[in-house]
Tab-separated table of C-alpha atoms in Angstrom:
chain	number	residue	atom	x	y	z
O	1231	UNK	CA	29.122	-45.178	67.023
O	1232	UNK	CA	27.534	-43.215	64.625
O	1233	UNK	CA	26.853	-43.718	61.137
O	1234	UNK	CA	29.240	-42.067	59.465
O	1235	UNK	CA	31.346	-45.006	60.635
O	1236	UNK	CA	29.310	-47.833	58.906
O	1237	UNK	CA	31.843	-48.988	56.454
O	1238	UNK	CA	31.801	-47.259	52.962
O	1239	UNK	CA	30.305	-50.078	50.656
O	1240	UNK	CA	29.637	-48.223	47.527
O	1241	UNK	CA	32.978	-47.945	46.128
O	1242	UNK	CA	33.765	-51.580	46.056
O	1243	UNK	CA	34.084	-53.412	42.351
O	1244	UNK	CA	30.803	-54.709	41.109
O	1245	UNK	CA	31.222	-57.717	40.102
O	1246	UNK	CA	33.761	-57.774	42.980
O	1247	UNK	CA	37.156	-58.797	41.211
O	1248	UNK	CA	40.225	-56.682	42.615
O	1249	UNK	CA	40.880	-57.856	45.883
O	1250	UNK	CA	39.216	-60.403	48.654
O	1251	UNK	CA	36.677	-58.310	50.993
O	1252	UNK	CA	37.310	-58.011	54.740
O	1253	UNK	CA	34.715	-59.464	56.950
O	1254	UNK	CA	33.436	-56.087	57.552
O	1255	UNK	CA	33.388	-55.630	54.172
O	1256	UNK	CA	31.169	-58.635	53.723
O	1257	UNK	CA	28.564	-58.816	56.383
O	1258	UNK	CA	27.750	-54.877	55.435
O	1259	UNK	CA	27.188	-55.812	51.743
O	1260	UNK	CA	25.192	-59.108	52.785
O	1261	UNK	CA	22.877	-56.725	54.967
O	1262	UNK	CA	22.480	-54.944	51.881
O	1263	UNK	CA	22.175	-57.839	49.405
O	1264	UNK	CA	24.874	-56.355	47.269
O	1265	UNK	CA	27.888	-58.331	45.502
O	1266	UNK	CA	30.101	-59.979	47.937
O	1267	UNK	CA	32.968	-62.254	47.165
O	1268	UNK	CA	31.958	-65.126	49.445
O	1269	UNK	CA	29.802	-66.014	52.516
O	1270	UNK	CA	30.770	-64.316	55.421
O	1271	UNK	CA	31.452	-67.137	58.373
O	1272	UNK	CA	31.628	-67.819	61.939
O	1273	UNK	CA	31.242	-70.665	64.332
O	1274	UNK	CA	30.559	-71.519	67.936
O	1275	UNK	CA	32.093	-74.541	70.017
O	1276	UNK	CA	30.862	-76.264	73.300
O	1277	UNK	CA	33.473	-76.789	75.572
O	1278	UNK	CA	33.635	-80.671	75.506
O	1279	UNK	CA	34.143	-80.327	71.614
O	1280	UNK	CA	37.246	-77.965	72.240
O	1281	UNK	CA	38.296	-80.753	74.794
O	1282	UNK	CA	38.025	-83.782	72.427
O	1283	UNK	CA	39.791	-81.706	69.261
O	1284	UNK	CA	42.784	-81.029	72.159
O	1285	UNK	CA	43.112	-84.704	72.159
O	1286	UNK	CA	43.677	-85.140	68.764
O	1287	UNK	CA	45.700	-82.473	68.057
O	1288	UNK	CA	44.018	-79.147	68.225
O	1289	UNK	CA	46.054	-76.360	69.994
O	1290	UNK	CA	44.994	-73.036	71.124
O	1291	UNK	CA	41.871	-74.051	72.898
O	1292	UNK	CA	38.813	-71.636	71.858
O	1293	UNK	CA	40.449	-69.246	69.410
O	1294	UNK	CA	42.760	-72.509	68.172
O	1295	UNK	CA	39.169	-73.793	67.031
O	1296	UNK	CA	38.004	-70.310	65.383
O	1297	UNK	CA	41.477	-70.099	63.301
O	1298	UNK	CA	40.120	-73.535	61.965
O	1299	UNK	CA	38.089	-71.586	60.047
O	1300	UNK	CA	40.937	-69.206	58.109
O	1301	UNK	CA	39.436	-65.867	58.622
O	1302	UNK	CA	36.322	-65.895	59.991
O	1303	UNK	CA	34.336	-61.980	59.630
O	1304	UNK	CA	32.581	-60.939	62.563
O	1305	UNK	CA	33.722	-60.878	66.576
O	1306	UNK	CA	32.155	-59.472	69.818
O	1307	UNK	CA	33.947	-56.125	71.361
O	1308	UNK	CA	31.546	-55.776	73.931
O	1309	UNK	CA	28.736	-57.613	76.178
O	1310	UNK	CA	25.872	-56.901	78.354
O	1311	UNK	CA	24.444	-59.372	80.537
O	1312	UNK	CA	23.110	-57.329	84.206
O	1313	UNK	CA	23.179	-59.315	87.056
O	1314	UNK	CA	21.878	-59.648	90.745
O	1315	UNK	CA	25.381	-60.951	92.329
O	1316	UNK	CA	28.008	-59.959	90.101
O	1317	UNK	CA	29.983	-62.864	89.676
O	1318	UNK	CA	28.436	-65.101	91.635
O	1319	UNK	CA	28.857	-68.665	91.749
O	1320	UNK	CA	28.237	-70.039	95.066
O	1321	UNK	CA	28.710	-73.861	95.955
O	1322	UNK	CA	25.258	-75.437	98.088
O	1323	UNK	CA	26.114	-78.465	97.295
O	1324	UNK	CA	28.116	-81.312	95.806
O	1325	UNK	CA	27.904	-85.322	95.112
O	1326	UNK	CA	30.417	-87.411	92.840
O	1327	UNK	CA	29.086	-86.432	89.580
O	1328	UNK	CA	27.236	-82.914	89.969
O	1329	UNK	CA	27.812	-79.630	92.075
O	1330	UNK	CA	24.637	-77.097	92.876
O	1331	UNK	CA	25.410	-73.350	92.909
O	1332	UNK	CA	23.259	-70.245	93.271
O	1333	UNK	CA	24.401	-68.106	90.181
O	1334	UNK	CA	24.741	-64.509	89.552
O	1335	UNK	CA	20.552	-63.930	89.129
O	1336	UNK	CA	20.142	-65.711	92.689
O	1337	UNK	CA	19.102	-69.063	90.847
O	1338	UNK	CA	19.491	-72.477	92.450
O	1339	UNK	CA	20.905	-74.778	89.453
O	1340	UNK	CA	22.684	-77.975	88.869
O	1341	UNK	CA	25.728	-78.544	86.639
O	1342	UNK	CA	27.387	-81.831	85.680
O	1343	UNK	CA	31.030	-81.817	87.117
O	1344	UNK	CA	32.607	-83.673	84.048
O	1345	UNK	CA	30.976	-82.063	80.954
O	1346	UNK	CA	28.946	-79.255	79.736
O	1347	UNK	CA	25.359	-78.709	79.454
O	1348	UNK	CA	21.967	-76.963	80.288
O	1349	UNK	CA	21.477	-77.087	84.119
O	1350	UNK	CA	19.229	-78.403	86.207
O	1351	UNK	CA	16.969	-75.635	87.469
O	1352	UNK	CA	16.321	-75.800	91.655
O	1353	UNK	CA	14.817	-73.206	92.777
O	1354	UNK	CA	15.025	-69.191	91.882
O	1355	UNK	CA	15.226	-66.325	94.926
O	1356	UNK	CA	13.135	-64.019	92.386
O	1357	UNK	CA	9.468	-66.043	92.760
O	1358	UNK	CA	7.377	-63.350	92.126
O	1359	UNK	CA	6.369	-59.467	92.427
O	1360	UNK	CA	6.904	-59.092	95.847
O	1361	UNK	CA	10.686	-60.330	95.753
O	1362	UNK	CA	11.446	-58.519	92.255
O	1363	UNK	CA	10.806	-55.234	93.972
O	1364	UNK	CA	11.800	-55.300	97.102
O	1365	UNK	CA	15.411	-57.039	96.648
O	1366	UNK	CA	16.229	-58.137	93.040
O	1367	UNK	CA	15.121	-54.601	90.974
O	1368	UNK	CA	16.771	-52.440	93.430
O	1369	UNK	CA	19.818	-54.190	93.873
O	1370	UNK	CA	19.727	-54.179	90.258
O	1371	UNK	CA	19.378	-50.628	89.661
O	1372	UNK	CA	21.964	-50.067	92.439
O	1373	UNK	CA	24.731	-51.815	90.625
O	1374	UNK	CA	28.017	-50.574	88.772
O	1375	UNK	CA	27.949	-50.875	84.915
O	1376	UNK	CA	29.503	-54.830	84.339
O	1377	UNK	CA	31.863	-54.503	81.197
O	1378	UNK	CA	35.372	-54.815	81.869
O	1379	UNK	CA	36.692	-51.453	79.778
O	1380	UNK	CA	40.018	-52.353	79.526
O	1381	UNK	CA	39.731	-55.722	78.771
O	1382	UNK	CA	37.097	-54.953	76.078
O	1383	UNK	CA	39.099	-51.780	74.119
O	1384	UNK	CA	41.930	-54.192	73.398
O	1385	UNK	CA	39.769	-57.122	72.122
O	1386	UNK	CA	38.077	-53.988	70.043
O	1387	UNK	CA	41.584	-53.027	69.098
O	1388	UNK	CA	42.670	-56.518	67.916
O	1389	UNK	CA	39.391	-57.068	65.759
O	1390	UNK	CA	39.394	-53.656	64.088
O	1391	UNK	CA	42.709	-53.906	63.080
O	1392	UNK	CA	41.709	-57.566	61.499
O	1393	UNK	CA	38.885	-55.651	59.783
O	1394	UNK	CA	36.405	-57.901	61.346
O	1395	UNK	CA	32.948	-57.010	61.906
O	1396	UNK	CA	32.418	-56.147	65.179
O	1397	UNK	CA	29.201	-56.332	67.475
O	1398	UNK	CA	28.503	-55.580	71.533
O	1399	UNK	CA	26.593	-58.562	72.579
O	1400	UNK	CA	23.401	-58.363	74.945
O	1401	UNK	CA	20.935	-60.676	76.561
O	1402	UNK	CA	17.258	-59.825	75.509
O	1403	UNK	CA	14.588	-60.121	78.273
O	1404	UNK	CA	12.692	-63.099	77.977
O	1405	UNK	CA	16.355	-64.797	78.503
O	1406	UNK	CA	17.028	-62.820	81.527
O	1407	UNK	CA	13.190	-63.740	82.666
O	1408	UNK	CA	13.934	-67.008	82.678
O	1409	UNK	CA	17.213	-66.852	84.158
O	1410	UNK	CA	15.990	-64.699	87.261
O	1411	UNK	CA	12.185	-67.052	87.665
O	1412	UNK	CA	12.676	-70.099	85.668
O	1413	UNK	CA	10.954	-71.537	82.952
O	1414	UNK	CA	7.799	-72.222	84.937
O	1415	UNK	CA	7.817	-69.303	86.705
O	1416	UNK	CA	8.212	-66.340	83.558
O	1417	UNK	CA	4.933	-68.339	82.017
O	1418	UNK	CA	3.027	-67.909	84.900
O	1419	UNK	CA	3.864	-64.423	85.284
O	1420	UNK	CA	3.350	-63.718	81.513
O	1421	UNK	CA	-0.319	-64.864	81.917
O	1422	UNK	CA	-0.782	-64.057	85.718
O	1423	UNK	CA	0.839	-60.810	86.133
O	1424	UNK	CA	2.091	-59.459	83.084
O	1425	UNK	CA	2.883	-56.106	84.382
O	1426	UNK	CA	5.815	-57.616	86.057
O	1427	UNK	CA	7.273	-59.350	83.050
O	1428	UNK	CA	6.737	-55.749	81.328
O	1429	UNK	CA	8.451	-53.934	84.268
O	1430	UNK	CA	11.485	-56.604	83.910
O	1431	UNK	CA	11.618	-56.580	80.368
O	1432	UNK	CA	12.159	-52.550	80.902
O	1433	UNK	CA	14.708	-52.916	83.147
O	1434	UNK	CA	16.903	-54.926	81.697
O	1435	UNK	CA	16.742	-53.020	78.364
O	1436	UNK	CA	17.420	-49.685	80.399
O	1437	UNK	CA	20.339	-51.515	81.879
O	1438	UNK	CA	21.974	-53.343	79.200
O	1439	UNK	CA	21.400	-49.561	76.548
O	1440	UNK	CA	23.581	-47.920	79.704
O	1441	UNK	CA	26.033	-50.645	79.238
O	1442	UNK	CA	26.662	-49.908	75.646
O	1443	UNK	CA	26.195	-46.308	76.029
O	1444	UNK	CA	29.239	-46.504	78.120
O	1445	UNK	CA	31.694	-48.788	75.514
O	1446	UNK	CA	30.692	-46.144	72.680
O	1447	UNK	CA	31.949	-43.337	75.068
O	1448	UNK	CA	35.412	-44.978	75.547
O	1449	UNK	CA	36.082	-45.356	72.238
O	1450	UNK	CA	34.833	-48.651	71.537
O	1451	UNK	CA	32.701	-49.220	68.536
O	1452	UNK	CA	30.562	-51.472	66.824
O	1453	UNK	CA	28.857	-52.214	63.435
O	1454	UNK	CA	26.208	-54.266	64.659
O	1455	UNK	CA	23.949	-55.544	68.247
O	1456	UNK	CA	23.698	-59.067	68.687
O	1457	UNK	CA	21.045	-59.845	71.134
O	1458	UNK	CA	20.637	-63.532	72.775
O	1459	UNK	CA	17.917	-64.799	73.868
O	1460	UNK	CA	15.729	-68.481	73.330
O	1461	UNK	CA	12.172	-67.675	72.517
O	1462	UNK	CA	10.941	-70.899	71.131
O	1463	UNK	CA	11.510	-75.109	71.712
O	1464	UNK	CA	11.710	-77.306	68.657
O	1465	UNK	CA	7.772	-77.082	67.828
O	1466	UNK	CA	6.815	-73.342	68.252
O	1467	UNK	CA	7.480	-70.562	70.364
O	1468	UNK	CA	7.492	-70.619	73.856
O	1469	UNK	CA	4.616	-67.834	73.843
O	1470	UNK	CA	2.456	-66.828	71.387
O	1471	UNK	CA	2.747	-64.060	69.039
O	1472	UNK	CA	0.270	-61.798	70.758
O	1473	UNK	CA	1.684	-62.440	74.092
O	1474	UNK	CA	5.493	-61.674	72.632
O	1475	UNK	CA	4.050	-58.310	70.781
O	1476	UNK	CA	2.461	-57.065	73.968
O	1477	UNK	CA	4.820	-58.411	76.625
O	1478	UNK	CA	8.734	-58.192	75.342
O	1479	UNK	CA	8.254	-57.058	71.832
O	1480	UNK	CA	8.268	-53.263	72.775
O	1481	UNK	CA	11.874	-53.527	74.179
O	1482	UNK	CA	13.080	-55.646	71.434
O	1483	UNK	CA	12.350	-52.908	69.191
O	1484	UNK	CA	13.336	-49.964	71.791
O	1485	UNK	CA	16.828	-51.935	71.477
O	1486	UNK	CA	16.738	-52.367	67.455
O	1487	UNK	CA	16.177	-48.653	67.422
O	1488	UNK	CA	18.842	-47.582	69.709
O	1489	UNK	CA	20.958	-49.426	67.619
O	1490	UNK	CA	19.744	-48.421	64.180
O	1491	UNK	CA	20.125	-44.756	65.714
O	1492	UNK	CA	23.768	-45.558	66.136
O	1493	UNK	CA	24.562	-46.956	62.650
O	1494	UNK	CA	24.384	-50.442	63.689
O	1495	UNK	CA	22.566	-54.112	62.297
O	1496	UNK	CA	20.983	-56.030	64.730
O	1497	UNK	CA	21.504	-59.791	64.848
O	1498	UNK	CA	18.830	-61.664	67.017
O	1499	UNK	CA	20.194	-65.322	67.961
O	1500	UNK	CA	17.345	-67.677	69.282
O	1501	UNK	CA	17.093	-71.599	69.370
O	1502	UNK	CA	13.789	-73.411	67.908
O	1503	UNK	CA	11.263	-72.404	65.921
O	1504	UNK	CA	10.426	-69.153	65.702
O	1505	UNK	CA	8.363	-68.590	62.221
O	1506	UNK	CA	5.262	-67.440	63.692
O	1507	UNK	CA	7.699	-64.127	64.992
O	1508	UNK	CA	9.560	-63.722	61.868
O	1509	UNK	CA	7.133	-60.648	60.743
O	1510	UNK	CA	7.230	-59.258	64.231
O	1511	UNK	CA	10.842	-59.242	64.029
O	1512	UNK	CA	10.992	-57.649	61.122
O	1513	UNK	CA	8.688	-55.134	62.363
O	1514	UNK	CA	10.678	-54.851	65.382
O	1515	UNK	CA	13.807	-53.833	63.241
O	1516	UNK	CA	15.496	-57.020	63.473
O	1517	UNK	CA	17.989	-57.364	60.594
O	1518	UNK	CA	19.441	-61.151	60.506
O	1519	UNK	CA	18.344	-64.169	62.215
O	1520	UNK	CA	21.130	-67.129	63.802
O	1521	UNK	CA	21.456	-69.793	64.355
O	1522	UNK	CA	18.354	-72.252	62.297
O	1523	UNK	CA	17.764	-74.811	64.401
O	1524	UNK	CA	17.197	-77.517	61.218
O	1525	UNK	CA	15.681	-79.787	63.881
O	1526	UNK	CA	13.076	-76.968	64.795
O	1527	UNK	CA	11.680	-76.859	61.193
O	1528	UNK	CA	13.765	-73.867	60.653
O	1529	UNK	CA	14.770	-74.185	56.986
O	1530	UNK	CA	17.106	-72.173	54.686
O	1531	UNK	CA	14.616	-73.218	51.375
O	1532	UNK	CA	11.768	-71.588	52.346
O	1533	UNK	CA	12.876	-68.759	54.662
O	1534	UNK	CA	15.027	-67.024	52.112
O	1535	UNK	CA	12.274	-66.696	49.661
O	1536	UNK	CA	9.621	-65.781	52.221
O	1537	UNK	CA	11.768	-63.300	54.295
O	1538	UNK	CA	15.151	-62.896	52.477
O	1539	UNK	CA	14.140	-59.259	51.144
O	1540	UNK	CA	13.828	-58.212	54.688
O	1541	UNK	CA	15.676	-60.637	57.224
O	1542	UNK	CA	19.726	-61.779	56.475
O	1543	UNK	CA	20.285	-65.772	57.751
O	1544	UNK	CA	23.190	-67.052	59.852
O	1545	UNK	CA	23.382	-71.043	60.523
O	1546	UNK	CA	21.009	-73.714	59.463
O	1547	UNK	CA	24.064	-76.418	59.071
O	1548	UNK	CA	22.259	-79.111	60.381
O	1549	UNK	CA	24.963	-80.172	63.507
O	1550	UNK	CA	22.883	-83.515	63.670
O	1551	UNK	CA	24.558	-84.228	59.895
O	1552	UNK	CA	27.836	-83.124	61.250
O	1553	UNK	CA	27.686	-85.338	63.840
O	1554	UNK	CA	27.829	-88.410	61.569
O	1555	UNK	CA	31.217	-87.470	60.363
O	1556	UNK	CA	29.926	-88.989	57.485
O	1557	UNK	CA	31.523	-86.811	54.488
O	1558	UNK	CA	29.316	-87.426	51.398
O	1559	UNK	CA	26.501	-86.745	53.899
O	1560	UNK	CA	27.930	-83.421	55.359
O	1561	UNK	CA	29.171	-82.143	51.694
O	1562	UNK	CA	25.354	-82.709	50.713
O	1563	UNK	CA	24.114	-80.955	53.777
O	1564	UNK	CA	26.767	-77.823	53.396
O	1565	UNK	CA	26.555	-77.680	49.525
O	1566	UNK	CA	22.479	-77.387	49.612
O	1567	UNK	CA	22.365	-74.704	52.409
O	1568	UNK	CA	25.097	-72.654	50.963
O	1569	UNK	CA	23.185	-72.812	47.785
O	1570	UNK	CA	19.605	-71.885	49.310
O	1571	UNK	CA	21.095	-69.165	51.457
O	1572	UNK	CA	23.511	-67.212	48.574
O	1573	UNK	CA	20.006	-67.137	46.698
O	1574	UNK	CA	19.154	-64.262	47.835
O	1575	UNK	CA	22.838	-62.816	48.766
O	1576	UNK	CA	21.703	-62.507	52.442
O	1577	UNK	CA	23.241	-65.310	54.109
O	1578	UNK	CA	26.186	-66.026	56.558
O	1579	UNK	CA	27.704	-69.237	57.172
O	1580	UNK	CA	26.955	-71.050	61.063
O	1581	UNK	CA	25.939	-74.703	62.478
O	1582	UNK	CA	22.166	-74.077	63.197
O	1583	UNK	CA	23.890	-74.853	66.804
O	1584	UNK	CA	27.056	-74.648	69.016
O	1585	UNK	CA	29.603	-77.424	67.116
O	1586	UNK	CA	29.279	-80.955	69.610
O	1587	UNK	CA	32.141	-82.997	70.652
O	1588	UNK	CA	30.286	-85.688	68.722
O	1589	UNK	CA	32.075	-83.749	65.535
O	1590	UNK	CA	35.629	-84.764	65.210
O	1591	UNK	CA	38.618	-82.463	64.475
O	1592	UNK	CA	39.092	-83.791	60.713
O	1593	UNK	CA	35.219	-83.738	60.159
O	1594	UNK	CA	35.399	-79.786	61.090
O	1595	UNK	CA	38.498	-79.310	59.025
O	1596	UNK	CA	36.796	-80.717	56.030
O	1597	UNK	CA	33.410	-78.580	56.977
O	1598	UNK	CA	36.306	-75.619	56.279
O	1599	UNK	CA	37.228	-77.474	52.892
O	1600	UNK	CA	33.572	-77.337	51.794
O	1601	UNK	CA	33.087	-73.702	52.433
O	1602	UNK	CA	36.367	-72.814	50.396
O	1603	UNK	CA	35.072	-74.803	47.929
O	1604	UNK	CA	31.249	-73.674	47.628
O	1605	UNK	CA	30.869	-70.586	49.390
O	1606	UNK	CA	32.392	-68.438	46.896
O	1607	UNK	CA	29.850	-66.130	44.633
O	1608	UNK	CA	29.960	-66.172	40.761
């Protein structure tokens, strides 16, 4: 994609009175803080949520859940998550409740059989520099590009015809390092062997750029690059701003520079309290932050005044409030967060995490009604 493919937003009426905008136009105008008809919308759901909703009458699985929103505004048309052992899910052991796999990054992880959730980390093949240099890195560099171009091309054609804002999705280096080495191993390496972390980061940035270039060369275009990686917990970032700047930030900037050169905006998904990283995100070229976990002190009421001219915000609807299924509380939450985000014309709707199975189908339908009622500008 080149800059000439960026939608022309200069001809849209201001104020907008003639027609509803498309998702592509809404996001483009949101990024420019220009007038748009309503807040762009999108959401994510746990697998257990879909299971519950199907028991309550939902049809169509995950796609059916997305359809609850009516027209949603953004969709992925390509991703890259380079794997050491492509597609591997080798069973190591199991019992009545859990199963232990060796996953595509050589990590041994334990999952529940009957419900979704974060796995227990058991062991890692990549336990330091020797394993990285002798086997893991060479295997990654020798692996062919992974994206299924035919499948993604069909998806691109469907969602381009629907005029949604289209994004490529990639995982960033810190998330991948944790997949390779585990949380504890990654943090020790950041302190004891920072050059190893830098090498892992550069390698994965090279690989995802390779994959995205392959999409573009085959006619699959995107308006944005959505980078995924959790960099914090509910009280602070996992590492210091100084360590982030030295080890991971250069490749975040490289990804952002690549995307901007192709005419794309850059969205970053990270859970947790990342307030200490906000200025570094701006400096790297991040254009939008998602999902803004309310329980981790992320709050549109302070974020929009402090950073709303430099960052767009996507999310912050507190899933704990949705889980109450209390309509009065939910209306107050949704209306309040919409008002705070809309004040800067820099906001898109999303829950502050994937919608959990504690939220009923009827409650979520009510949330969509609230969006239809309160998310329109002027």
